[in-house]
CSV table of N, CA, C and O in Angstrom, one decimal:
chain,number,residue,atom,x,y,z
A,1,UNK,N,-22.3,-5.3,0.0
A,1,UNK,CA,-23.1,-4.3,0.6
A,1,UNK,C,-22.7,-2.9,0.2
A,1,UNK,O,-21.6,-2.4,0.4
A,2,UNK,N,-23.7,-2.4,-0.3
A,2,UNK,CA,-23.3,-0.6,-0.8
A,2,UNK,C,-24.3,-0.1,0.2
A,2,UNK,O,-25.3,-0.6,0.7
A,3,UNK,N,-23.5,1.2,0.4
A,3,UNK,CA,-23.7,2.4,1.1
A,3,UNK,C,-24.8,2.9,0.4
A,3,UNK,O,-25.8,3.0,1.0
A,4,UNK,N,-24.7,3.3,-1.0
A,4,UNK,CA,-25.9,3.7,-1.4
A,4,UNK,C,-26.7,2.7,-2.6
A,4,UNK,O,-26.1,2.7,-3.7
A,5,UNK,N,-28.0,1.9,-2.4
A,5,UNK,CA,-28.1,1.0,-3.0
A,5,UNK,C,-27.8,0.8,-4.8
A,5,UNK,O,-27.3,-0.2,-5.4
A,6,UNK,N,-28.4,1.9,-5.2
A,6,UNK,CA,-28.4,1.9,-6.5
A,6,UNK,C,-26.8,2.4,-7.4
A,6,UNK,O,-26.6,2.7,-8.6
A,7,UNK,N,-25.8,2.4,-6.1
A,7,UNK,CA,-24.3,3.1,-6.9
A,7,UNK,C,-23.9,1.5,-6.5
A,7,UNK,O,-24.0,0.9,-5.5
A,8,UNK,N,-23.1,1.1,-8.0
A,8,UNK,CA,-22.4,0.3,-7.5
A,8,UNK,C,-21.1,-0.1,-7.0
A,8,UNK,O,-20.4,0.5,-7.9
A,9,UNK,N,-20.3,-0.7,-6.3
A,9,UNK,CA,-19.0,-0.5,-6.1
A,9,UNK,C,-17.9,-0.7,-7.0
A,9,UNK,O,-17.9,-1.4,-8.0
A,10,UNK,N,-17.2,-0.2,-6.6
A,10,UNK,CA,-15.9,0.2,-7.9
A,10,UNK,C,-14.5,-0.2,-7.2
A,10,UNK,O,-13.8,0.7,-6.8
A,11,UNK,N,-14.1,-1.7,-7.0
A,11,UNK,CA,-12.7,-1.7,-6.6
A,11,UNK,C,-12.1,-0.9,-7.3
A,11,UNK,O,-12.3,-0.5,-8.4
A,12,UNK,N,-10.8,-0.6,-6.2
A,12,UNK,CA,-9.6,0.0,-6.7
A,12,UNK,C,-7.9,-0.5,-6.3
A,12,UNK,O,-7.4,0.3,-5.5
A,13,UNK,N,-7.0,-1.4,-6.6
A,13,UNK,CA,-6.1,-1.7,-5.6
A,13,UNK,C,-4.9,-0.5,-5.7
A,13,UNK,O,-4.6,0.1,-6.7
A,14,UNK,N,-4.4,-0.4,-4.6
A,14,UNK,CA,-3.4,1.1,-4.0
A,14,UNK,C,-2.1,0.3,-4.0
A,14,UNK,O,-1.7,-0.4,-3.1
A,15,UNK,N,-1.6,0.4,-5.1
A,15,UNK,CA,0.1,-0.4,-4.5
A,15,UNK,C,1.1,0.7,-4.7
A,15,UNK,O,1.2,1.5,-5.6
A,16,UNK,N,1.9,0.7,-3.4
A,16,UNK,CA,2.5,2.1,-3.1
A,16,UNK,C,4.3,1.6,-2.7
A,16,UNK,O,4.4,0.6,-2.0
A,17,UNK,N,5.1,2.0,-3.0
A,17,UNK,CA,6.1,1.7,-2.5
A,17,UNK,C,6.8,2.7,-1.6
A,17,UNK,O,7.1,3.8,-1.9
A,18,UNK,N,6.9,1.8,-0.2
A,18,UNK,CA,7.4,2.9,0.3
A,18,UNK,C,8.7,2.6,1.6
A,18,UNK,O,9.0,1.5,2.1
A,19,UNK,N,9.2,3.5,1.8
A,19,UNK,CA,10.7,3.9,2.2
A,19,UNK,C,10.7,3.6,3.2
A,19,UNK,O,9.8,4.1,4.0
A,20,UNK,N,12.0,2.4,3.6
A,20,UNK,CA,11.7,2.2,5.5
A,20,UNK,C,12.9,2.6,6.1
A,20,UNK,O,14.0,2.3,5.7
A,21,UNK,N,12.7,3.3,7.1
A,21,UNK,CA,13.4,4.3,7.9
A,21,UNK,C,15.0,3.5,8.0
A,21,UNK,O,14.9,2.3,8.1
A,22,UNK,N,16.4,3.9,7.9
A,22,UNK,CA,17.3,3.4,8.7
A,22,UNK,C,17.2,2.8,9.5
A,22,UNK,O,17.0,3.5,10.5
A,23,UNK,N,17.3,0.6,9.8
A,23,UNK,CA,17.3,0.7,10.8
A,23,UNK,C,18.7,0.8,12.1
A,23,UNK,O,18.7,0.8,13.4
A,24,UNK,N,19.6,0.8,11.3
A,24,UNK,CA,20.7,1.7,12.1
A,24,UNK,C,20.7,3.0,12.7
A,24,UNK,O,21.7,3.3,13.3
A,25,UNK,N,19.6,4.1,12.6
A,25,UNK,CA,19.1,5.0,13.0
A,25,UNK,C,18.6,4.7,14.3
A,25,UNK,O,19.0,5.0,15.4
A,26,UNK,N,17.4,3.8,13.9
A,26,UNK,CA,16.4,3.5,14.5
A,26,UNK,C,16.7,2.7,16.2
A,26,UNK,O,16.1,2.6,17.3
A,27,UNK,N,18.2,2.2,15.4
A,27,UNK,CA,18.8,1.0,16.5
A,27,UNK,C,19.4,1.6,17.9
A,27,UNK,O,19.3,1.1,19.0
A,28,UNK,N,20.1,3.3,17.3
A,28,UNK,CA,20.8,3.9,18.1
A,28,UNK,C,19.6,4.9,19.2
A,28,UNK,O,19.8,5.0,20.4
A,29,UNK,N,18.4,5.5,18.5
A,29,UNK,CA,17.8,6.4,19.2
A,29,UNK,C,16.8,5.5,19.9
A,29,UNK,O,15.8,6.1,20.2
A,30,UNK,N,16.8,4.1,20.4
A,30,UNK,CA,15.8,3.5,21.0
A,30,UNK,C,17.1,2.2,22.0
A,30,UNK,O,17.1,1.9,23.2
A,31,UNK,N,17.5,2.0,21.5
A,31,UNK,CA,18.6,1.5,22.2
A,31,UNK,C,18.4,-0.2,22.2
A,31,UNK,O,18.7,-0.9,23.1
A,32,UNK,N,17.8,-0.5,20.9
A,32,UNK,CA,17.1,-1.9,20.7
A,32,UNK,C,18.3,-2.6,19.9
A,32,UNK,O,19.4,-2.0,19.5
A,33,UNK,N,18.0,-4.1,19.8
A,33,UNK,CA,18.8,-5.0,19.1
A,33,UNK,C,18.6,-4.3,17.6
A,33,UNK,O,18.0,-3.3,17.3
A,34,UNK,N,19.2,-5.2,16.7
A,34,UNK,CA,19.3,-4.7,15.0
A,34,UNK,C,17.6,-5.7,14.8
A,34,UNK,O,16.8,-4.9,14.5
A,35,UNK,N,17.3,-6.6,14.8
A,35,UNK,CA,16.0,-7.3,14.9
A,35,UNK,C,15.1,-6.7,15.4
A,35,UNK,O,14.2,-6.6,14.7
A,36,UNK,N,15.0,-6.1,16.7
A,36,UNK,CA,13.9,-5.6,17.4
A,36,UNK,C,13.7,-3.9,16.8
A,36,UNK,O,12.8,-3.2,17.2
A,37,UNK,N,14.1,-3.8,16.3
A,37,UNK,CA,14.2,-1.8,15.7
A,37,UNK,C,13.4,-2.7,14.5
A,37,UNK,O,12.2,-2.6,14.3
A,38,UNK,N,14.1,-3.6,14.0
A,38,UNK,CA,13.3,-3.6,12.3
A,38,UNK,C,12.0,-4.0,12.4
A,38,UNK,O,11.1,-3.5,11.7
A,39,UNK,N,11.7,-5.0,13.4
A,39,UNK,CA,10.3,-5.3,13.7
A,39,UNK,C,9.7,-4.2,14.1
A,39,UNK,O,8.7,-3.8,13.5
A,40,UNK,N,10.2,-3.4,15.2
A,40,UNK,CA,9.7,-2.0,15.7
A,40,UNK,C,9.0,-1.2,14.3
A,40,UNK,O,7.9,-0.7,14.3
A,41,UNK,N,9.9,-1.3,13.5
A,41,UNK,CA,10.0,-0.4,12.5
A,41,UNK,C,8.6,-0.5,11.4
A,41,UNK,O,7.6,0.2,11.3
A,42,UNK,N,8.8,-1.3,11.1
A,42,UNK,CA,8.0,-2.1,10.2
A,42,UNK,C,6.4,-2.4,10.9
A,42,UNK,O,5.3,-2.0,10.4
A,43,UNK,N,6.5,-3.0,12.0
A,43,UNK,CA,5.3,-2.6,12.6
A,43,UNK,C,4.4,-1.5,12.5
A,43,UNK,O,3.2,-1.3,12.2
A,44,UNK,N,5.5,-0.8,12.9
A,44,UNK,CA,4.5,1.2,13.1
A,44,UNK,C,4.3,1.3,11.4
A,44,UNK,O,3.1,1.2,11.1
A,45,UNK,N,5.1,1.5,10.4
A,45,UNK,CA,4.3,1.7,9.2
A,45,UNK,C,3.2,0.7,8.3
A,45,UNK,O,2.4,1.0,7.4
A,46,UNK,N,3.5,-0.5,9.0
A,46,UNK,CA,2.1,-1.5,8.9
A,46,UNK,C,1.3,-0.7,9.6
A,46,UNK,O,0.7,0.0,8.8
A,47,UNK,N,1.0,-0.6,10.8
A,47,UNK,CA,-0.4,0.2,11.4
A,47,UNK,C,-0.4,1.7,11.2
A,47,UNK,O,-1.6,2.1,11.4
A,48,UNK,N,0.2,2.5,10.9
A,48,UNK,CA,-0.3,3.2,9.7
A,48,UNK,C,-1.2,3.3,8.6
A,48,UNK,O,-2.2,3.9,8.5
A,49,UNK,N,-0.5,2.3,7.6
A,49,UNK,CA,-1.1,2.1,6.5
A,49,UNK,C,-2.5,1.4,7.0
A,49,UNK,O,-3.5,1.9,6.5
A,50,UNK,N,-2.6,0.5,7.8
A,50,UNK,CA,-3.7,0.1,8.4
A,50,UNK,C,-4.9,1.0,8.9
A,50,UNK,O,-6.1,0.9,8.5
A,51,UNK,N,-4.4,1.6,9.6
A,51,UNK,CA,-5.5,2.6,10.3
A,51,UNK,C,-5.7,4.2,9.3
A,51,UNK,O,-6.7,5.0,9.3
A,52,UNK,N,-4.5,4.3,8.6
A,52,UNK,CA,-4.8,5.3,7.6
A,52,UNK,C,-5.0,5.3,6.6
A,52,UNK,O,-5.6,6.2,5.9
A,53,UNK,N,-4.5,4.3,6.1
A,53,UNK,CA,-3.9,4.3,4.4
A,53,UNK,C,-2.9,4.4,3.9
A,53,UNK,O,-2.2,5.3,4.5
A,54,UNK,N,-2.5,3.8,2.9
A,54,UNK,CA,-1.6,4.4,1.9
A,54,UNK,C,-1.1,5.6,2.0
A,54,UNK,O,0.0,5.9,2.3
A,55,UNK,N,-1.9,6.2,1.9
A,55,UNK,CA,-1.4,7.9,1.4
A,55,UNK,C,-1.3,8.4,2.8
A,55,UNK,O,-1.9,9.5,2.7
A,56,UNK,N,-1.0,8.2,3.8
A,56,UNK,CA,-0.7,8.8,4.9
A,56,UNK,C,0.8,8.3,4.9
A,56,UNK,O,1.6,9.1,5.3
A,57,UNK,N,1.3,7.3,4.6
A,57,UNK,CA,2.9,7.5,4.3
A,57,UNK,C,2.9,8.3,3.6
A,57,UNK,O,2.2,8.6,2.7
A,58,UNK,N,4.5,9.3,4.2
A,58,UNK,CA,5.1,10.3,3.6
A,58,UNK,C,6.0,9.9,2.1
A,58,UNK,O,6.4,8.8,2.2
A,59,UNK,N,6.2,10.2,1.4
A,59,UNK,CA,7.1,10.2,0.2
A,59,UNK,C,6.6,8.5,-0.6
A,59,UNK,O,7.5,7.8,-1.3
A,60,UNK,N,5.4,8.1,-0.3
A,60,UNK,CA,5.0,6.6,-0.6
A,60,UNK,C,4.7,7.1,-1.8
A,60,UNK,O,3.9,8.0,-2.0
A,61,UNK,N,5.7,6.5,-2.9
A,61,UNK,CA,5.0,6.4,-4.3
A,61,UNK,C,3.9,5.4,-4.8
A,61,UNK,O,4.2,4.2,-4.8
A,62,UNK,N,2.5,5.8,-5.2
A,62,UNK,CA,1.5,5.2,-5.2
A,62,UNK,C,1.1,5.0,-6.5
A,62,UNK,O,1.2,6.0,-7.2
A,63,UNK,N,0.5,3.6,-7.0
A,63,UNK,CA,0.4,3.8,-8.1
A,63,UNK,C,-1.8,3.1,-7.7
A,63,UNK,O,-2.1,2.4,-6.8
A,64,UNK,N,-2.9,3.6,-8.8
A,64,UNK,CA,-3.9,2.7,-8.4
A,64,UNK,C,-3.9,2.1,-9.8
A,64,UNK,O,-3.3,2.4,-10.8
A,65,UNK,N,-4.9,0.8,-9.7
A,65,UNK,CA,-5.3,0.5,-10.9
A,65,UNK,C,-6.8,1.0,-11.4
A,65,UNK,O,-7.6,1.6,-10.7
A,66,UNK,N,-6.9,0.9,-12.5
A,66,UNK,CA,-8.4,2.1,-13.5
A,66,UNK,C,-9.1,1.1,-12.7
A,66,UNK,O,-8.8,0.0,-12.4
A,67,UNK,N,-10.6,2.1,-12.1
A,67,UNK,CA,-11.4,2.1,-12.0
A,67,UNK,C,-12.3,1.1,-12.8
A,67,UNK,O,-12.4,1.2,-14.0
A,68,UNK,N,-13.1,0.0,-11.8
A,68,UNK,CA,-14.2,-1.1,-12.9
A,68,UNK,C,-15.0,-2.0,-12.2
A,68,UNK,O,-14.8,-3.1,-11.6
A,69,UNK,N,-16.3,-0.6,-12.5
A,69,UNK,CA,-17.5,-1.0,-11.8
A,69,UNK,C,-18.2,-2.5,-11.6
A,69,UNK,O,-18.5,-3.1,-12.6
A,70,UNK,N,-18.3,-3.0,-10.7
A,70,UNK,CA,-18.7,-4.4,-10.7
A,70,UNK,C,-20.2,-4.5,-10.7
A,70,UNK,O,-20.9,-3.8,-10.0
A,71,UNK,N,-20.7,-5.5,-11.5
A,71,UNK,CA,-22.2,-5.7,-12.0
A,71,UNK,C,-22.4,-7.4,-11.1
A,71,UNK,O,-21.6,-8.2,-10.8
A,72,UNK,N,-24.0,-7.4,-10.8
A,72,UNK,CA,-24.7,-8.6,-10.6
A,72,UNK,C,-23.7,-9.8,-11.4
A,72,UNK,O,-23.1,-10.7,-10.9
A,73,UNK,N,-23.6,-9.5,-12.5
A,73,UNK,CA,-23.1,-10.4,-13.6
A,73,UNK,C,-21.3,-10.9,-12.7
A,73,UNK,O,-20.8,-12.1,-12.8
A,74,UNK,N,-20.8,-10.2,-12.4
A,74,UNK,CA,-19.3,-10.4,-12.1
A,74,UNK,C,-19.2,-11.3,-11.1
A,74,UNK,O,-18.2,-12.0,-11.0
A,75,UNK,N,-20.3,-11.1,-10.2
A,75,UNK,CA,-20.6,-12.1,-9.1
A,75,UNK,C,-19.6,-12.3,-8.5
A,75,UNK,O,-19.0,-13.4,-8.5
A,76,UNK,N,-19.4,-10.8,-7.8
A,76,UNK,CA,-18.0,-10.4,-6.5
A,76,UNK,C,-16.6,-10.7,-7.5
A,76,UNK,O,-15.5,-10.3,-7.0
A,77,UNK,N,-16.6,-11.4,-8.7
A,77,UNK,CA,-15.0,-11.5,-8.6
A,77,UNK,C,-14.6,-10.6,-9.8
A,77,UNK,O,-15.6,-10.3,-10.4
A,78,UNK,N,-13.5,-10.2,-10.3
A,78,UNK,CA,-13.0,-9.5,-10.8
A,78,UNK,C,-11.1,-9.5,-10.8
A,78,UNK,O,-10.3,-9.7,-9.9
A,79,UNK,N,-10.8,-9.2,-12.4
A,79,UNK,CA,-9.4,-8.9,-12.8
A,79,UNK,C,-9.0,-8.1,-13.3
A,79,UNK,O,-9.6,-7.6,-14.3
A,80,UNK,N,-7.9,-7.9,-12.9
A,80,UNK,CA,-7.2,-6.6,-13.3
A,80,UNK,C,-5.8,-7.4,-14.1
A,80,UNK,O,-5.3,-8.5,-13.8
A,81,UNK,N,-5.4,-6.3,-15.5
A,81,UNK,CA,-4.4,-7.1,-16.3
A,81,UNK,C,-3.8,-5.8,-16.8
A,81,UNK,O,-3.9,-5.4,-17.9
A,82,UNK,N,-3.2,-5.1,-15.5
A,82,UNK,CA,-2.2,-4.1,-15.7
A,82,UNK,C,-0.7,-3.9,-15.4
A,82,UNK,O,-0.2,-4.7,-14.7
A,83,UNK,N,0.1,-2.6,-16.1
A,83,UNK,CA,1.4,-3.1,-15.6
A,83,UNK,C,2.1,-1.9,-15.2
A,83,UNK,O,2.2,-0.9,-16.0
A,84,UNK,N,2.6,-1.9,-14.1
A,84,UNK,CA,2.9,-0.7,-13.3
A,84,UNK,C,4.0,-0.7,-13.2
A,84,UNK,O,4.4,-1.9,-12.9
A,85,UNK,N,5.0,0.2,-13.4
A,85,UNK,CA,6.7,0.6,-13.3
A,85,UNK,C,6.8,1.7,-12.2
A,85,UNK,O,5.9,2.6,-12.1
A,86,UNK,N,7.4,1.6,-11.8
A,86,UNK,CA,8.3,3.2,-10.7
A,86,UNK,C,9.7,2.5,-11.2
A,86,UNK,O,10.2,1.4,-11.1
A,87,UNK,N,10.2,3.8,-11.8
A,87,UNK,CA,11.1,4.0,-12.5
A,87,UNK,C,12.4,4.6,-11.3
A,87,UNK,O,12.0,5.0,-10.2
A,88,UNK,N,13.5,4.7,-11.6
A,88,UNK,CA,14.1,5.6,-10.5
A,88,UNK,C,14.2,5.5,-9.0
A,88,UNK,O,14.2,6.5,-8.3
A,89,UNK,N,14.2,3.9,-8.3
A,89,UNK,CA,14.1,3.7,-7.1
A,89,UNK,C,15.6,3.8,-6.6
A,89,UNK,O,16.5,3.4,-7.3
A,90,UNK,N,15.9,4.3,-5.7
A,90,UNK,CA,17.3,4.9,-5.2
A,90,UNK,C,17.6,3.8,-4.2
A,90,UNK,O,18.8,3.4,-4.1
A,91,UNK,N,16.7,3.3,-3.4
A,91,UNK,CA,17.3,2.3,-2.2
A,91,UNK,C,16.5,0.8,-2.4
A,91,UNK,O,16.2,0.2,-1.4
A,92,UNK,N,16.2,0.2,-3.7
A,92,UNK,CA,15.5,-1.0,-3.5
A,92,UNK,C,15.5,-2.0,-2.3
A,92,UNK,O,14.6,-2.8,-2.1
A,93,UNK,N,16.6,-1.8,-1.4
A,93,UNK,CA,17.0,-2.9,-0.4
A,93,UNK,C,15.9,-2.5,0.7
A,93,UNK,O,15.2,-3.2,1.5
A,94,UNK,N,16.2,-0.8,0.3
A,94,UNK,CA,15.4,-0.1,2.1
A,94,UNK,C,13.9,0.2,1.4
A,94,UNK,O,13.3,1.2,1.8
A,95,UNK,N,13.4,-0.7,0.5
A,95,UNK,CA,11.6,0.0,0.1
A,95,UNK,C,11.2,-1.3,0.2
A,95,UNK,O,11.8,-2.3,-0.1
A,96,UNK,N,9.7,-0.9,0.7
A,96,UNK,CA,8.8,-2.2,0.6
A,96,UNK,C,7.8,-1.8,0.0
A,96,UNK,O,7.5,-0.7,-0.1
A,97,UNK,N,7.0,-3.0,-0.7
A,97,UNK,CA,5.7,-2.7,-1.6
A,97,UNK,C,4.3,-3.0,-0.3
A,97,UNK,O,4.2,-3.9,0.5
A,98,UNK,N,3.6,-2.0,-0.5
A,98,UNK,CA,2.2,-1.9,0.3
A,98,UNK,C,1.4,-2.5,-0.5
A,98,UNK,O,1.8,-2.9,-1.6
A,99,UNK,N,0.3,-2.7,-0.1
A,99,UNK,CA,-1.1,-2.8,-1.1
A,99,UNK,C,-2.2,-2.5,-0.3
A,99,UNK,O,-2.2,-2.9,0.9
A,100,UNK,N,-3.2,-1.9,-0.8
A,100,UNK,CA,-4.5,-1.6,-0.1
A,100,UNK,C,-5.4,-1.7,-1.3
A,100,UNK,O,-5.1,-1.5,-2.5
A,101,UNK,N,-6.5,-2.1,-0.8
A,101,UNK,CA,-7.9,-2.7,-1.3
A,101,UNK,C,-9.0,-1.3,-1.0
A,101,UNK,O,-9.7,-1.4,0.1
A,102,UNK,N,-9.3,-0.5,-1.6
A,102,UNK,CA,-10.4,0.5,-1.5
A,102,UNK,C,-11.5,-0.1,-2.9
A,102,UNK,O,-11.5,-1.0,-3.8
A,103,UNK,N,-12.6,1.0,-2.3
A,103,UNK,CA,-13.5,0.5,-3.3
A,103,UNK,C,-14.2,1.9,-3.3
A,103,UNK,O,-14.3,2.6,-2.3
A,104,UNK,N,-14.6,2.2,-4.3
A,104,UNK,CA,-15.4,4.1,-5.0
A,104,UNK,C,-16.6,3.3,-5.3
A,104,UNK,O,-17.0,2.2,-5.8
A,105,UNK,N,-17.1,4.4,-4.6
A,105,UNK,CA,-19.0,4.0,-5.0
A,105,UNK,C,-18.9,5.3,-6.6
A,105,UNK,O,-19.9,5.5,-7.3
């Protein structure tokens, strides 16, 4: 279903990596177990990304894949055969990979 009939849609996937708070921080200013802060934790930046996006995480390195318009012919499915680096990650342990599904008319 397009918004405007004659544009057609244009997936895009958003894969972003992004930084999850200390949960030894997190443990002390709420006064939760070491389990319940991380779930705490992780929750709130899932519904985030959920209700905002991607790019409403702060310092979320985001990468998209090129733009490619889908025709009658593709018949909804579609592949992407790209390869994305973030070079320079400082806390691998404390980052998680997002993904979000947009689509450009």
């Amino acid at each position: 279903f397009n918004v405007v009939q004659n544009v057609p849609l244009c997936p895009v996937i958003k894969f972003g990596l992004v930084t999850l708070p200390d949960e030894q921080d997190q443990k002390q200013k709420t006064n939760q177990t070491e389990t319940s802060s991380a779930l705490t934790t992780k929750n709130t930046i899932a519904k985030e990304i959920e209700e905002n996006g991607l790019l409403s995480i702060p310092k979320a390195r985001i990468r998209c894949t090129s733009s490619k318009i889908l025709s009658k012919r593709d018949n909804g499915q579609m592949e992407f055969h790209e390869e994305m680096r973030w070079d320079n990650v400082k806390q691998p342990t404390k980052t998680a990979l997002a993904v979000e599904l947009c689509a450009r008319a």
